[in-house]
Amino acid sequence: MAPHRCGCRKTASAPAERLGRTQAAVSMAIAKWEERLDLRLFERAHRRVSLTPTGQRLLVYARKMRAIEDEALAMLLEGRNESRVRLGMPDDYLTLFGTALMERFVPRYPNVSLDLRYDFSLRLEQMVETTELDMAIVTQSASEPKGEVIREERQIWCCAPNRTPENASCLQLALFPDGCRARPHILASLDQIERNWRIVYSSSDSAGIQLAVASGELLTVLPESAVPANWRRLGEEEGLPALPWLRLAMILPQHPRLPVRQLAAFLRSEFQPGGIACEAPARGVGG
């Protein structure tokens, strides 16, 4: 079987950026692997490249090989390598990732210390580029997707228990300020169904948003994992528009240090679905 070369450039673009190699070099490596194995490793479609079942099986072994390499290096370099990892994320993702980091990553890698920092996604991407952060988890931009997607999250309209802000003729909103990638899509969705709205409270941290919503007839939107357990979850039955999903992606430098690779491998194993996608599907949106 001749290697299926159509789409190799699309397949290689994101990996090439992460590996610090040219797109042509990665495309050639993919084609050589497919030719050598006489198997197709990737399915190419419009706007999306994904692993075939064969590619998914190979990926499992590739990750095991990389993990063994990292384990051997950690043993040889113990006490000599920089073990602090400066990890950035929007603060409303702490509920989702914090438990896994504290309960499973820290005991597994006792020599790695985490320094968590919170900011908006665009700023976090810039901080990785300027080496202020070692890596970041961001909401991927739909117009300029960066990073490796590890999770998809629903956005949820929500409010405090025993409150009915959806009944107001003009919705009173509490949202993150300009700079939040989700905010323009939330407001556009309301405009599309011609619901009147007014932003009455804005905060750059999720604790401020939750405090405001808990105190009055305010409506907000949060990632599903960040919605407090006793809050009302609202949707189309209450006259509110459906919202696009968020795509959460890891941003890594071209040449990450060993502890950074260990953290990235842990996050993949905890949160990433079986396959990988090299291009964002249309439903993904920055938030």
GROMACS .gro file of C-alpha atoms in nm:
model
  287
    1MET     CA    1   0.000   0.000   0.000
    2ALA     CA    2   0.137   0.337  -0.095
    3PRO     CA    3   0.149   0.585   0.193
    4HIS     CA    4  -0.147   0.819   0.208
    5ARG     CA    5   0.027   1.156   0.173
    6CYS     CA    6  -0.271   1.385   0.129
    7GLY     CA    7  -0.299   1.604   0.438
    8CYS     CA    8   0.048   1.533   0.580
    9ARG     CA    9   0.122   1.905   0.593
   10LYS     CA   10  -0.190   1.961   0.807
   11THR     CA   11  -0.101   1.659   1.022
   12ALA     CA   12   0.248   1.791   1.086
   13SER     CA   13   0.189   2.160   1.157
   14ALA     CA   14   0.114   2.148   1.532
   15PRO     CA   15   0.366   1.871   1.617
   16ALA     CA   16   0.636   2.053   1.419
   17GLU     CA   17   0.583   2.367   1.626
   18ARG     CA   18   0.606   2.171   1.954
   19LEU     CA   19   0.913   1.973   1.847
   20GLY     CA   20   1.105   2.267   1.706
   21ARG     CA   21   1.136   2.095   1.367
   22THR     CA   22   1.017   2.203   1.025
   23GLN     CA   23   0.672   2.098   0.907
   24ALA     CA   24   0.831   1.928   0.606
   25ALA     CA   25   1.055   1.716   0.829
   26VAL     CA   26   0.763   1.593   1.040
   27SER     CA   27   0.551   1.526   0.729
   28MET     CA   28   0.833   1.319   0.583
   29ALA     CA   29   0.872   1.121   0.907
   30ILE     CA   30   0.497   1.041   0.911
   31ALA     CA   31   0.505   0.931   0.547
   32LYS     CA   32   0.810   0.710   0.610
   33TRP     CA   33   0.641   0.541   0.906
   34GLU     CA   34   0.327   0.470   0.703
   35GLU     CA   35   0.534   0.339   0.412
   36ARG     CA   36   0.751   0.122   0.637
   37LEU     CA   37   0.452  -0.028   0.819
   38ASP     CA   38   0.231  -0.046   0.509
   39LEU     CA   39  -0.043   0.094   0.734
   40ARG     CA   40  -0.229   0.422   0.762
   41LEU     CA   41  -0.169   0.601   1.093
   42PHE     CA   42  -0.381   0.912   1.033
   43GLU     CA   43  -0.726   0.983   0.894
   44ARG     CA   44  -0.735   1.310   0.702
   45ALA     CA   45  -1.056   1.506   0.665
   46HIS     CA   46  -1.149   1.869   0.616
   47ARG     CA   47  -1.028   2.078   0.914
   48ARG     CA   48  -0.946   1.767   1.116
   49VAL     CA   49  -0.671   1.507   1.130
   50SER     CA   50  -0.709   1.217   1.373
   51LEU     CA   51  -0.537   0.891   1.450
   52THR     CA   52  -0.661   0.568   1.296
   53PRO     CA   53  -0.717   0.273   1.535
   54THR     CA   54  -0.368   0.152   1.433
   55GLY     CA   55  -0.225   0.495   1.507
   56GLN     CA   56  -0.393   0.498   1.848
   57ARG     CA   57  -0.235   0.163   1.936
   58LEU     CA   58   0.107   0.288   1.826
   59LEU     CA   59   0.058   0.606   2.031
   60VAL     CA   60   0.013   0.399   2.349
   61TYR     CA   61   0.352   0.234   2.296
   62ALA     CA   62   0.518   0.563   2.201
   63ARG     CA   63   0.402   0.722   2.525
   64LYS     CA   64   0.523   0.422   2.724
   65MET     CA   65   0.866   0.452   2.559
   66ARG     CA   66   0.883   0.823   2.636
   67ALA     CA   67   0.774   0.760   2.996
   68ILE     CA   68   1.048   0.497   3.041
   69GLU     CA   69   1.304   0.742   2.900
   70ASP     CA   70   1.186   1.017   3.136
   71GLU     CA   71   1.193   0.777   3.433
   72ALA     CA   72   1.551   0.676   3.351
   73LEU     CA   73   1.659   1.040   3.318
   74ALA     CA   74   1.488   1.131   3.646
   75MET     CA   75   1.681   0.854   3.822
   76LEU     CA   76   2.016   0.958   3.671
   77LEU     CA   77   1.965   1.332   3.719
   78GLU     CA   78   1.800   1.323   4.062
   79GLY     CA   79   1.910   1.624   4.263
   80ARG     CA   80   2.072   1.790   3.962
   81ASN     CA   81   1.781   1.905   3.745
   82GLU     CA   82   1.547   2.195   3.814
   83SER     CA   83   1.233   2.035   3.956
   84ARG     CA   84   1.004   2.339   3.988
   85VAL     CA   85   0.729   2.366   3.725
   86ARG     CA   86   0.555   2.701   3.681
   87LEU     CA   87   0.208   2.603   3.558
   88GLY     CA   88  -0.050   2.858   3.448
   89MET     CA   89  -0.425   2.822   3.395
   90PRO     CA   90  -0.746   3.026   3.424
   91ASP     CA   91  -0.855   3.004   3.787
   92ASP     CA   92  -1.194   2.851   3.704
   93TYR     CA   93  -1.007   2.538   3.589
   94LEU     CA   94  -0.855   2.474   3.930
   95THR     CA   95  -1.151   2.261   4.040
   96LEU     CA   96  -1.104   2.035   3.738
   97PHE     CA   97  -0.726   1.996   3.751
   98GLY     CA   98  -0.638   2.071   4.113
   99THR     CA   99  -0.763   1.746   4.265
  100ALA     CA  100  -0.575   1.531   4.015
  101LEU     CA  101  -0.257   1.732   4.065
  102MET     CA  102  -0.267   1.720   4.445
  103GLU     CA  103  -0.395   1.366   4.492
  104ARG     CA  104  -0.211   1.183   4.213
  105PHE     CA  105   0.065   1.388   4.049
  106VAL     CA  106   0.237   1.516   4.364
  107PRO     CA  107   0.262   1.171   4.534
  108ARG     CA  108   0.382   1.014   4.208
  109TYR     CA  109   0.652   1.279   4.152
  110PRO     CA  110   0.761   1.392   4.500
  111ASN     CA  111   1.070   1.569   4.363
  112VAL     CA  112   0.864   1.799   4.139
  113SER     CA  113   0.723   2.115   4.296
  114LEU     CA  114   0.432   2.302   4.137
  115ASP     CA  115   0.404   2.679   4.119
  116LEU     CA  116   0.046   2.758   4.006
  117ARG     CA  117  -0.036   3.092   3.847
  118TYR     CA  118  -0.373   3.217   3.719
  119ASP     CA  119  -0.452   3.447   3.427
  120PHE     CA  120  -0.650   3.470   3.104
  121SER     CA  121  -0.558   3.228   2.827
  122LEU     CA  122  -0.403   3.478   2.584
  123ARG     CA  123  -0.180   3.615   2.857
  124LEU     CA  124  -0.080   3.260   2.962
  125GLU     CA  125   0.020   3.174   2.605
  126GLN     CA  126   0.240   3.482   2.598
  127MET     CA  127   0.396   3.392   2.934
  128VAL     CA  128   0.504   3.052   2.802
  129GLU     CA  129   0.656   3.221   2.495
  130THR     CA  130   0.853   3.462   2.716
  131THR     CA  131   0.955   3.178   2.955
  132GLU     CA  132   0.769   3.334   3.249
  133LEU     CA  133   0.585   3.000   3.267
  134ASP     CA  134   0.706   2.648   3.195
  135MET     CA  135   0.367   2.541   3.059
  136ALA     CA  136   0.003   2.644   3.063
  137ILE     CA  137  -0.347   2.503   3.031
  138VAL     CA  138  -0.557   2.744   2.827
  139THR     CA  139  -0.891   2.776   2.656
  140GLN     CA  140  -0.802   2.729   2.293
  141SER     CA  141  -0.891   3.008   2.055
  142ALA     CA  142  -1.118   2.900   1.769
  143SER     CA  143  -0.963   3.148   1.527
  144GLU     CA  144  -0.600   3.069   1.615
  145PRO     CA  145  -0.583   2.730   1.789
  146LYS     CA  146  -0.261   2.663   1.975
  147GLY     CA  147  -0.141   2.376   2.189
  148GLU     CA  148  -0.243   2.015   2.243
  149VAL     CA  149  -0.608   1.958   2.332
  150ILE     CA  150  -0.650   1.746   2.645
  151ARG     CA  151  -1.011   1.811   2.741
  152GLU     CA  152  -1.343   1.946   2.615
  153GLU     CA  153  -1.575   2.123   2.860
  154ARG     CA  154  -1.937   2.229   2.828
  155GLN     CA  155  -2.029   2.586   2.920
  156ILE     CA  156  -2.324   2.606   3.157
  157TRP     CA  157  -2.570   2.886   3.228
  158CYS     CA  158  -2.610   2.885   3.604
  159CYS     CA  159  -2.735   3.079   3.905
  160ALA     CA  160  -2.769   3.049   4.280
  161PRO     CA  161  -3.028   2.812   4.426
  162ASN     CA  162  -3.378   2.955   4.474
  163ARG     CA  163  -3.306   3.234   4.225
  164THR     CA  164  -3.477   3.285   3.888
  165PRO     CA  165  -3.272   3.545   3.696
  166GLU     CA  166  -3.380   3.391   3.364
  167ASN     CA  167  -3.730   3.540   3.411
  168ALA     CA  168  -3.609   3.899   3.391
  169SER     CA  169  -3.694   4.093   3.075
  170CYS     CA  170  -3.331   4.208   3.072
  171LEU     CA  171  -3.087   3.941   3.193
  172GLN     CA  172  -2.852   4.062   3.467
  173LEU     CA  173  -2.512   3.904   3.401
  174ALA     CA  174  -2.197   3.846   3.605
  175LEU     CA  175  -1.909   3.761   3.369
  176PHE     CA  176  -1.534   3.765   3.342
  177PRO     CA  177  -1.408   4.094   3.193
  178ASP     CA  178  -1.276   4.168   2.845
  179GLY     CA  179  -0.985   3.935   2.780
  180CYS     CA  180  -1.190   3.624   2.857
  181ARG     CA  181  -1.217   3.425   2.535
  182ALA     CA  182  -1.562   3.288   2.620
  183ARG     CA  183  -1.726   3.626   2.688
  184PRO     CA  184  -1.780   3.744   2.325
  185HIS     CA  185  -1.943   3.411   2.232
  186ILE     CA  186  -2.173   3.421   2.536
  187LEU     CA  187  -2.297   3.770   2.449
  188ALA     CA  188  -2.326   3.689   2.079
  189SER     CA  189  -2.541   3.386   2.160
  190LEU     CA  190  -2.785   3.609   2.352
  191ASP     CA  191  -2.795   3.863   2.070
  192GLN     CA  192  -2.868   3.584   1.824
  193ILE     CA  193  -3.190   3.490   2.006
  194GLU     CA  194  -3.267   3.858   2.077
  195ARG     CA  195  -3.251   3.835   2.458
  196ASN     CA  196  -3.185   4.166   2.630
  197TRP     CA  197  -2.888   4.161   2.867
  198ARG     CA  198  -2.680   4.387   3.087
  199ILE     CA  199  -2.347   4.311   3.255
  200VAL     CA  200  -2.388   4.432   3.613
  201TYR     CA  201  -2.081   4.268   3.764
  202SER     CA  202  -1.741   4.175   3.627
  203SER     CA  203  -1.450   4.004   3.800
  204SER     CA  204  -1.121   3.855   3.686
  205ASP     CA  205  -1.145   3.566   3.932
  206SER     CA  206  -1.407   3.294   3.966
  207ALA     CA  207  -1.448   3.349   4.342
  208GLY     CA  208  -1.567   3.703   4.274
  209ILE     CA  209  -1.814   3.582   4.010
  210GLN     CA  210  -1.953   3.315   4.242
  211LEU     CA  211  -1.989   3.557   4.532
  212ALA     CA  212  -2.184   3.803   4.317
  213VAL     CA  213  -2.415   3.537   4.175
  214ALA     CA  214  -2.478   3.386   4.519
  215SER     CA  215  -2.582   3.728   4.648
  216GLY     CA  216  -2.850   3.827   4.397
  217GLU     CA  217  -3.061   3.764   4.089
  218LEU     CA  218  -2.760   3.732   3.861
  219LEU     CA  219  -2.685   3.487   3.586
  220THR     CA  220  -2.342   3.363   3.480
  221VAL     CA  221  -2.170   3.104   3.259
  222LEU     CA  222  -1.906   2.867   3.396
  223PRO     CA  223  -1.725   2.560   3.270
  224GLU     CA  224  -1.926   2.258   3.377
  225SER     CA  225  -1.659   2.138   3.622
  226ALA     CA  226  -1.662   2.477   3.799
  227VAL     CA  227  -2.038   2.503   3.866
  228PRO     CA  228  -2.107   2.475   4.243
  229ALA     CA  229  -2.293   2.155   4.327
  230ASN     CA  230  -2.610   2.319   4.463
  231TRP     CA  231  -2.651   2.584   4.191
  232ARG     CA  232  -2.927   2.575   3.930
  233ARG     CA  233  -2.813   2.475   3.583
  234LEU     CA  234  -3.012   2.645   3.309
  235GLY     CA  235  -3.048   2.597   2.935
  236GLU     CA  236  -3.277   2.610   2.638
  237GLU     CA  237  -3.582   2.506   2.843
  238GLU     CA  238  -3.541   2.833   3.036
  239GLY     CA  239  -3.509   3.032   2.714
  240LEU     CA  240  -3.129   3.054   2.714
  241PRO     CA  241  -2.916   2.978   2.406
  242ALA     CA  242  -2.695   2.673   2.363
  243LEU     CA  243  -2.327   2.757   2.408
  244PRO     CA  244  -2.023   2.622   2.224
  245TRP     CA  245  -1.791   2.381   2.402
  246LEU     CA  246  -1.453   2.490   2.537
  247ARG     CA  247  -1.140   2.314   2.421
  248LEU     CA  248  -0.870   2.303   2.690
  249ALA     CA  249  -0.517   2.276   2.555
  250MET     CA  250  -0.166   2.244   2.695
  251ILE     CA  251   0.087   2.504   2.580
  252LEU     CA  252   0.446   2.377   2.603
  253PRO     CA  253   0.780   2.530   2.505
  254GLN     CA  254   0.970   2.379   2.214
  255HIS     CA  255   1.218   2.203   2.441
  256PRO     CA  256   1.049   2.131   2.776
  257ARG     CA  257   1.256   2.019   3.072
  258LEU     CA  258   1.206   1.671   3.217
  259PRO     CA  259   0.967   1.775   3.501
  260VAL     CA  260   0.755   1.964   3.247
  261ARG     CA  261   0.737   1.656   3.025
  262GLN     CA  262   0.638   1.447   3.327
  263LEU     CA  263   0.354   1.687   3.412
  264ALA     CA  264   0.239   1.696   3.049
  265ALA     CA  265   0.238   1.315   3.031
  266PHE     CA  266   0.036   1.299   3.354
  267LEU     CA  267  -0.225   1.544   3.224
  268ARG     CA  268  -0.259   1.347   2.900
  269SER     CA  269  -0.312   1.022   3.088
  270GLU     CA  270  -0.570   1.181   3.321
  271PHE     CA  271  -0.771   1.396   3.082
  272GLN     CA  272  -0.701   1.331   2.716
  273PRO     CA  273  -0.938   1.101   2.524
  274GLY     CA  274  -0.795   0.800   2.341
  275GLY     CA  275  -0.742   0.973   2.008
  276ILE     CA  276  -0.572   1.302   1.926
  277ALA     CA  277  -0.687   1.570   1.690
  278CYS     CA  278  -0.437   1.796   1.516
  279GLU     CA  279  -0.697   2.048   1.400
  280ALA     CA  280  -0.984   2.186   1.606
  281PRO     CA  281  -1.333   2.084   1.492
  282ALA     CA  282  -1.580   2.360   1.424
  283ARG     CA  283  -1.760   2.333   1.759
  284GLY     CA  284  -1.454   2.428   1.962
  285VAL     CA  285  -1.433   2.788   2.078
  286GLY     CA  286  -1.202   2.996   2.286
  287GLY     CA  287  -1.323   3.088   2.633
   0.00000   0.00000   0.00000
